[in-house]
Amino acid sequence: MFQMQRFFPALWIGAMLAGAWHGSAGAASEDAKGLWLTAQKDAVIEFSACADRPAALCGRIVWDKDAGTPADTCGIQVVQLNRYEQDAWRDGWVYDPRDKKTYKGVVRAANGVLKIRAFIGVEILGETEQLTPLAALPATPACKK
């Protein structure tokens, strides 16, 4: 009996933390689509339906502060997530051009921000980057890819 009493508060705390990460209820699969500025304000990622998988979500770098230089990441696909479930896009991958590694990923859009969570193994052990919406691409430097 003692173990059960300790288990339920831990379960409740876990549920509360999960709710905080998942954001507000009612988020829709379309909320992630559009232009999003990275937290470092060094790139813009456009999220849309994947060309070869219309039911999936893809993200591609469409503006990079380093456009036209050797560090240019213009045109690189950085996200492909295959299904929308439980207020998040999941079941796919996220590529980080900074470390040139591919991770499992989850994307959630809620409350005017987009959160990309990249992880190895289980989601709870990952890192999250928060992006802000953008109405239009910055004029310069322009991506040519």
Short mmCIF file of the C-alpha atoms (twelve columns), coordinates in Angstrom:
data_MODEL
# 
_entry.id   MODEL 
# 
loop_
_atom_site.group_PDB 
_atom_site.id 
_atom_site.type_symbol 
_atom_site.label_atom_id 
_atom_site.label_alt_id 
_atom_site.label_comp_id 
_atom_site.label_asym_id 
_atom_site.label_seq_id 
_atom_site.Cartn_x 
_atom_site.Cartn_y 
_atom_site.Cartn_z 
_atom_site.pdbx_PDB_model_num 
ATOM 1   C CA . MET A 1   0.000  0.000  0.000   1 
ATOM 2   C CA . PHE A 2   2.819  2.408  0.769   1 
ATOM 3   C CA . GLN A 3   4.190  2.122  -2.751  1 
ATOM 4   C CA . MET A 4   0.789  2.931  -4.280  1 
ATOM 5   C CA . GLN A 5   0.547  6.120  -2.216  1 
ATOM 6   C CA . ARG A 6   3.930  7.247  -3.538  1 
ATOM 7   C CA . PHE A 7   3.090  6.259  -7.121  1 
ATOM 8   C CA . PHE A 8   -0.074 8.348  -7.571  1 
ATOM 9   C CA . PRO A 9   1.471  11.745 -6.647  1 
ATOM 10  C CA . ALA A 10  4.356  11.005 -9.040  1 
ATOM 11  C CA . LEU A 11  1.851  10.105 -11.749 1 
ATOM 12  C CA . TRP A 12  -0.073 13.335 -11.138 1 
ATOM 13  C CA . ILE A 13  3.112  15.455 -11.314 1 
ATOM 14  C CA . GLY A 14  4.109  13.677 -14.529 1 
ATOM 15  C CA . ALA A 15  0.702  14.387 -16.046 1 
ATOM 16  C CA . MET A 16  0.955  18.068 -15.115 1 
ATOM 17  C CA . LEU A 17  4.418  18.375 -16.685 1 
ATOM 18  C CA . ALA A 18  3.223  16.645 -19.845 1 
ATOM 19  C CA . GLY A 19  0.301  19.052 -20.060 1 
ATOM 20  C CA . ALA A 20  2.627  22.049 -19.769 1 
ATOM 21  C CA . TRP A 21  4.773  20.762 -22.647 1 
ATOM 22  C CA . HIS A 22  1.845  19.950 -24.918 1 
ATOM 23  C CA . GLY A 23  0.496  23.497 -24.830 1 
ATOM 24  C CA . SER A 24  -3.093 24.545 -25.134 1 
ATOM 25  C CA . ALA A 25  -5.825 22.226 -26.255 1 
ATOM 26  C CA . GLY A 26  -7.343 22.768 -29.639 1 
ATOM 27  C CA . ALA A 27  -4.161 23.242 -31.642 1 
ATOM 28  C CA . ALA A 28  -4.663 22.180 -35.242 1 
ATOM 29  C CA . SER A 29  -2.368 20.510 -37.734 1 
ATOM 30  C CA . GLU A 30  -2.477 23.628 -39.959 1 
ATOM 31  C CA . ASP A 31  -1.135 25.877 -37.170 1 
ATOM 32  C CA . ALA A 32  2.467  24.804 -37.860 1 
ATOM 33  C CA . LYS A 33  2.371  25.795 -41.537 1 
ATOM 34  C CA . GLY A 34  3.966  29.057 -42.629 1 
ATOM 35  C CA . LEU A 35  7.176  31.007 -42.047 1 
ATOM 36  C CA . TRP A 36  8.960  30.710 -38.694 1 
ATOM 37  C CA . LEU A 37  12.029 32.610 -37.443 1 
ATOM 38  C CA . THR A 38  14.534 30.584 -35.407 1 
ATOM 39  C CA . ALA A 39  15.293 31.508 -31.802 1 
ATOM 40  C CA . GLN A 40  18.744 32.808 -32.834 1 
ATOM 41  C CA . LYS A 41  17.083 34.915 -35.582 1 
ATOM 42  C CA . ASP A 42  19.598 33.526 -38.080 1 
ATOM 43  C CA . ALA A 43  17.242 31.516 -40.310 1 
ATOM 44  C CA . VAL A 44  13.635 31.234 -41.443 1 
ATOM 45  C CA . ILE A 45  12.033 27.825 -41.887 1 
ATOM 46  C CA . GLU A 46  8.974  27.394 -44.067 1 
ATOM 47  C CA . PHE A 47  6.647  24.598 -42.945 1 
ATOM 48  C CA . SER A 48  4.230  23.122 -45.482 1 
ATOM 49  C CA . ALA A 49  2.909  19.814 -46.750 1 
ATOM 50  C CA . CYS A 50  5.722  17.618 -48.093 1 
ATOM 51  C CA . ALA A 51  5.881  17.506 -51.882 1 
ATOM 52  C CA . ASP A 52  6.083  13.704 -51.957 1 
ATOM 53  C CA . ARG A 53  3.827  13.118 -48.913 1 
ATOM 54  C CA . PRO A 54  0.952  15.634 -48.827 1 
ATOM 55  C CA . ALA A 55  -0.291 14.376 -45.443 1 
ATOM 56  C CA . ALA A 56  3.139  14.966 -43.836 1 
ATOM 57  C CA . LEU A 57  4.766  18.205 -42.618 1 
ATOM 58  C CA . CYS A 58  8.115  19.335 -44.027 1 
ATOM 59  C CA . GLY A 59  10.290 22.265 -43.035 1 
ATOM 60  C CA . ARG A 60  12.890 23.858 -45.319 1 
ATOM 61  C CA . ILE A 61  15.265 26.768 -44.702 1 
ATOM 62  C CA . VAL A 62  14.124 29.609 -46.974 1 
ATOM 63  C CA . TRP A 63  16.205 32.448 -45.495 1 
ATOM 64  C CA . ASP A 64  19.644 32.317 -43.891 1 
ATOM 65  C CA . LYS A 65  21.704 35.212 -42.556 1 
ATOM 66  C CA . ASP A 66  24.711 33.490 -44.157 1 
ATOM 67  C CA . ALA A 67  23.123 33.176 -47.633 1 
ATOM 68  C CA . GLY A 68  25.743 33.280 -50.362 1 
ATOM 69  C CA . THR A 69  28.613 32.323 -48.039 1 
ATOM 70  C CA . PRO A 70  30.207 28.900 -47.430 1 
ATOM 71  C CA . ALA A 71  28.019 28.602 -44.285 1 
ATOM 72  C CA . ASP A 72  24.824 28.979 -46.378 1 
ATOM 73  C CA . THR A 73  22.043 26.532 -45.357 1 
ATOM 74  C CA . CYS A 74  19.427 27.797 -47.844 1 
ATOM 75  C CA . GLY A 75  17.200 25.087 -49.270 1 
ATOM 76  C CA . ILE A 76  18.085 22.422 -46.708 1 
ATOM 77  C CA . GLN A 77  15.134 20.365 -45.519 1 
ATOM 78  C CA . VAL A 78  15.329 20.273 -41.727 1 
ATOM 79  C CA . VAL A 79  12.040 18.589 -40.770 1 
ATOM 80  C CA . GLN A 80  9.881  15.740 -42.015 1 
ATOM 81  C CA . LEU A 81  7.133  14.531 -39.704 1 
ATOM 82  C CA . ASN A 82  4.631  12.032 -41.031 1 
ATOM 83  C CA . ARG A 83  1.550  12.277 -38.828 1 
ATOM 84  C CA . TYR A 84  -0.380 14.694 -36.649 1 
ATOM 85  C CA . GLU A 85  -1.511 13.210 -33.343 1 
ATOM 86  C CA . GLN A 86  -2.185 14.541 -29.833 1 
ATOM 87  C CA . ASP A 87  -1.656 18.202 -30.815 1 
ATOM 88  C CA . ALA A 88  1.751  17.509 -32.400 1 
ATOM 89  C CA . TRP A 89  3.435  16.505 -35.631 1 
ATOM 90  C CA . ARG A 90  5.501  13.362 -35.015 1 
ATOM 91  C CA . ASP A 91  6.909  10.157 -36.487 1 
ATOM 92  C CA . GLY A 92  9.781  11.484 -38.549 1 
ATOM 93  C CA . TRP A 93  13.023 13.379 -38.232 1 
ATOM 94  C CA . VAL A 94  14.574 16.763 -37.484 1 
ATOM 95  C CA . TYR A 95  17.952 17.743 -38.952 1 
ATOM 96  C CA . ASP A 96  20.200 20.275 -37.220 1 
ATOM 97  C CA . PRO A 97  22.512 21.878 -39.797 1 
ATOM 98  C CA . ARG A 98  24.669 23.316 -36.993 1 
ATOM 99  C CA . ASP A 99  25.865 19.898 -35.825 1 
ATOM 100 C CA . LYS A 100 24.931 18.062 -39.054 1 
ATOM 101 C CA . LYS A 101 22.961 15.420 -37.114 1 
ATOM 102 C CA . THR A 102 19.497 13.963 -37.601 1 
ATOM 103 C CA . TYR A 103 17.237 13.341 -34.609 1 
ATOM 104 C CA . LYS A 104 13.746 12.073 -33.907 1 
ATOM 105 C CA . GLY A 105 11.440 15.051 -33.691 1 
ATOM 106 C CA . VAL A 106 8.133  16.549 -32.632 1 
ATOM 107 C CA . VAL A 107 6.654  19.897 -33.673 1 
ATOM 108 C CA . ARG A 108 3.942  21.705 -31.706 1 
ATOM 109 C CA . ALA A 109 2.292  25.003 -32.563 1 
ATOM 110 C CA . ALA A 110 0.347  26.762 -29.839 1 
ATOM 111 C CA . ASN A 111 -0.117 30.240 -28.429 1 
ATOM 112 C CA . GLY A 112 1.582  31.923 -31.388 1 
ATOM 113 C CA . VAL A 113 4.860  29.980 -31.194 1 
ATOM 114 C CA . LEU A 114 6.213  26.820 -32.750 1 
ATOM 115 C CA . LYS A 115 8.275  24.405 -30.688 1 
ATOM 116 C CA . ILE A 116 10.603 21.936 -32.371 1 
ATOM 117 C CA . ARG A 117 11.758 19.175 -30.046 1 
ATOM 118 C CA . ALA A 118 14.720 17.081 -31.184 1 
ATOM 119 C CA . PHE A 119 15.681 13.939 -29.308 1 
ATOM 120 C CA . ILE A 120 17.435 10.606 -29.349 1 
ATOM 121 C CA . GLY A 121 15.458 7.759  -27.812 1 
ATOM 122 C CA . VAL A 122 12.629 9.276  -25.774 1 
ATOM 123 C CA . GLU A 123 11.067 12.704 -26.224 1 
ATOM 124 C CA . ILE A 124 11.422 13.777 -22.603 1 
ATOM 125 C CA . LEU A 125 15.237 13.726 -22.904 1 
ATOM 126 C CA . GLY A 126 15.375 16.074 -25.907 1 
ATOM 127 C CA . GLU A 127 15.951 19.764 -26.485 1 
ATOM 128 C CA . THR A 128 13.370 22.276 -27.647 1 
ATOM 129 C CA . GLU A 129 13.814 25.310 -29.871 1 
ATOM 130 C CA . GLN A 130 11.046 27.904 -29.919 1 
ATOM 131 C CA . LEU A 131 10.345 29.730 -33.185 1 
ATOM 132 C CA . THR A 132 8.257  32.847 -33.775 1 
ATOM 133 C CA . PRO A 133 5.929  33.444 -36.726 1 
ATOM 134 C CA . LEU A 134 7.005  35.703 -39.554 1 
ATOM 135 C CA . ALA A 135 4.728  37.415 -42.089 1 
ATOM 136 C CA . ALA A 136 7.361  37.777 -44.835 1 
ATOM 137 C CA . LEU A 137 10.990 36.901 -45.524 1 
ATOM 138 C CA . PRO A 138 13.681 39.482 -44.765 1 
ATOM 139 C CA . ALA A 139 14.825 41.198 -47.985 1 
ATOM 140 C CA . THR A 140 18.516 40.413 -47.653 1 
ATOM 141 C CA . PRO A 141 20.452 38.268 -47.843 1 
ATOM 142 C CA . ALA A 142 18.263 36.287 -50.228 1 
ATOM 143 C CA . CYS A 143 18.457 32.513 -50.625 1 
ATOM 144 C CA . LYS A 144 19.168 31.403 -54.171 1 
ATOM 145 C CA . LYS A 145 18.521 27.684 -53.580 1 
# 
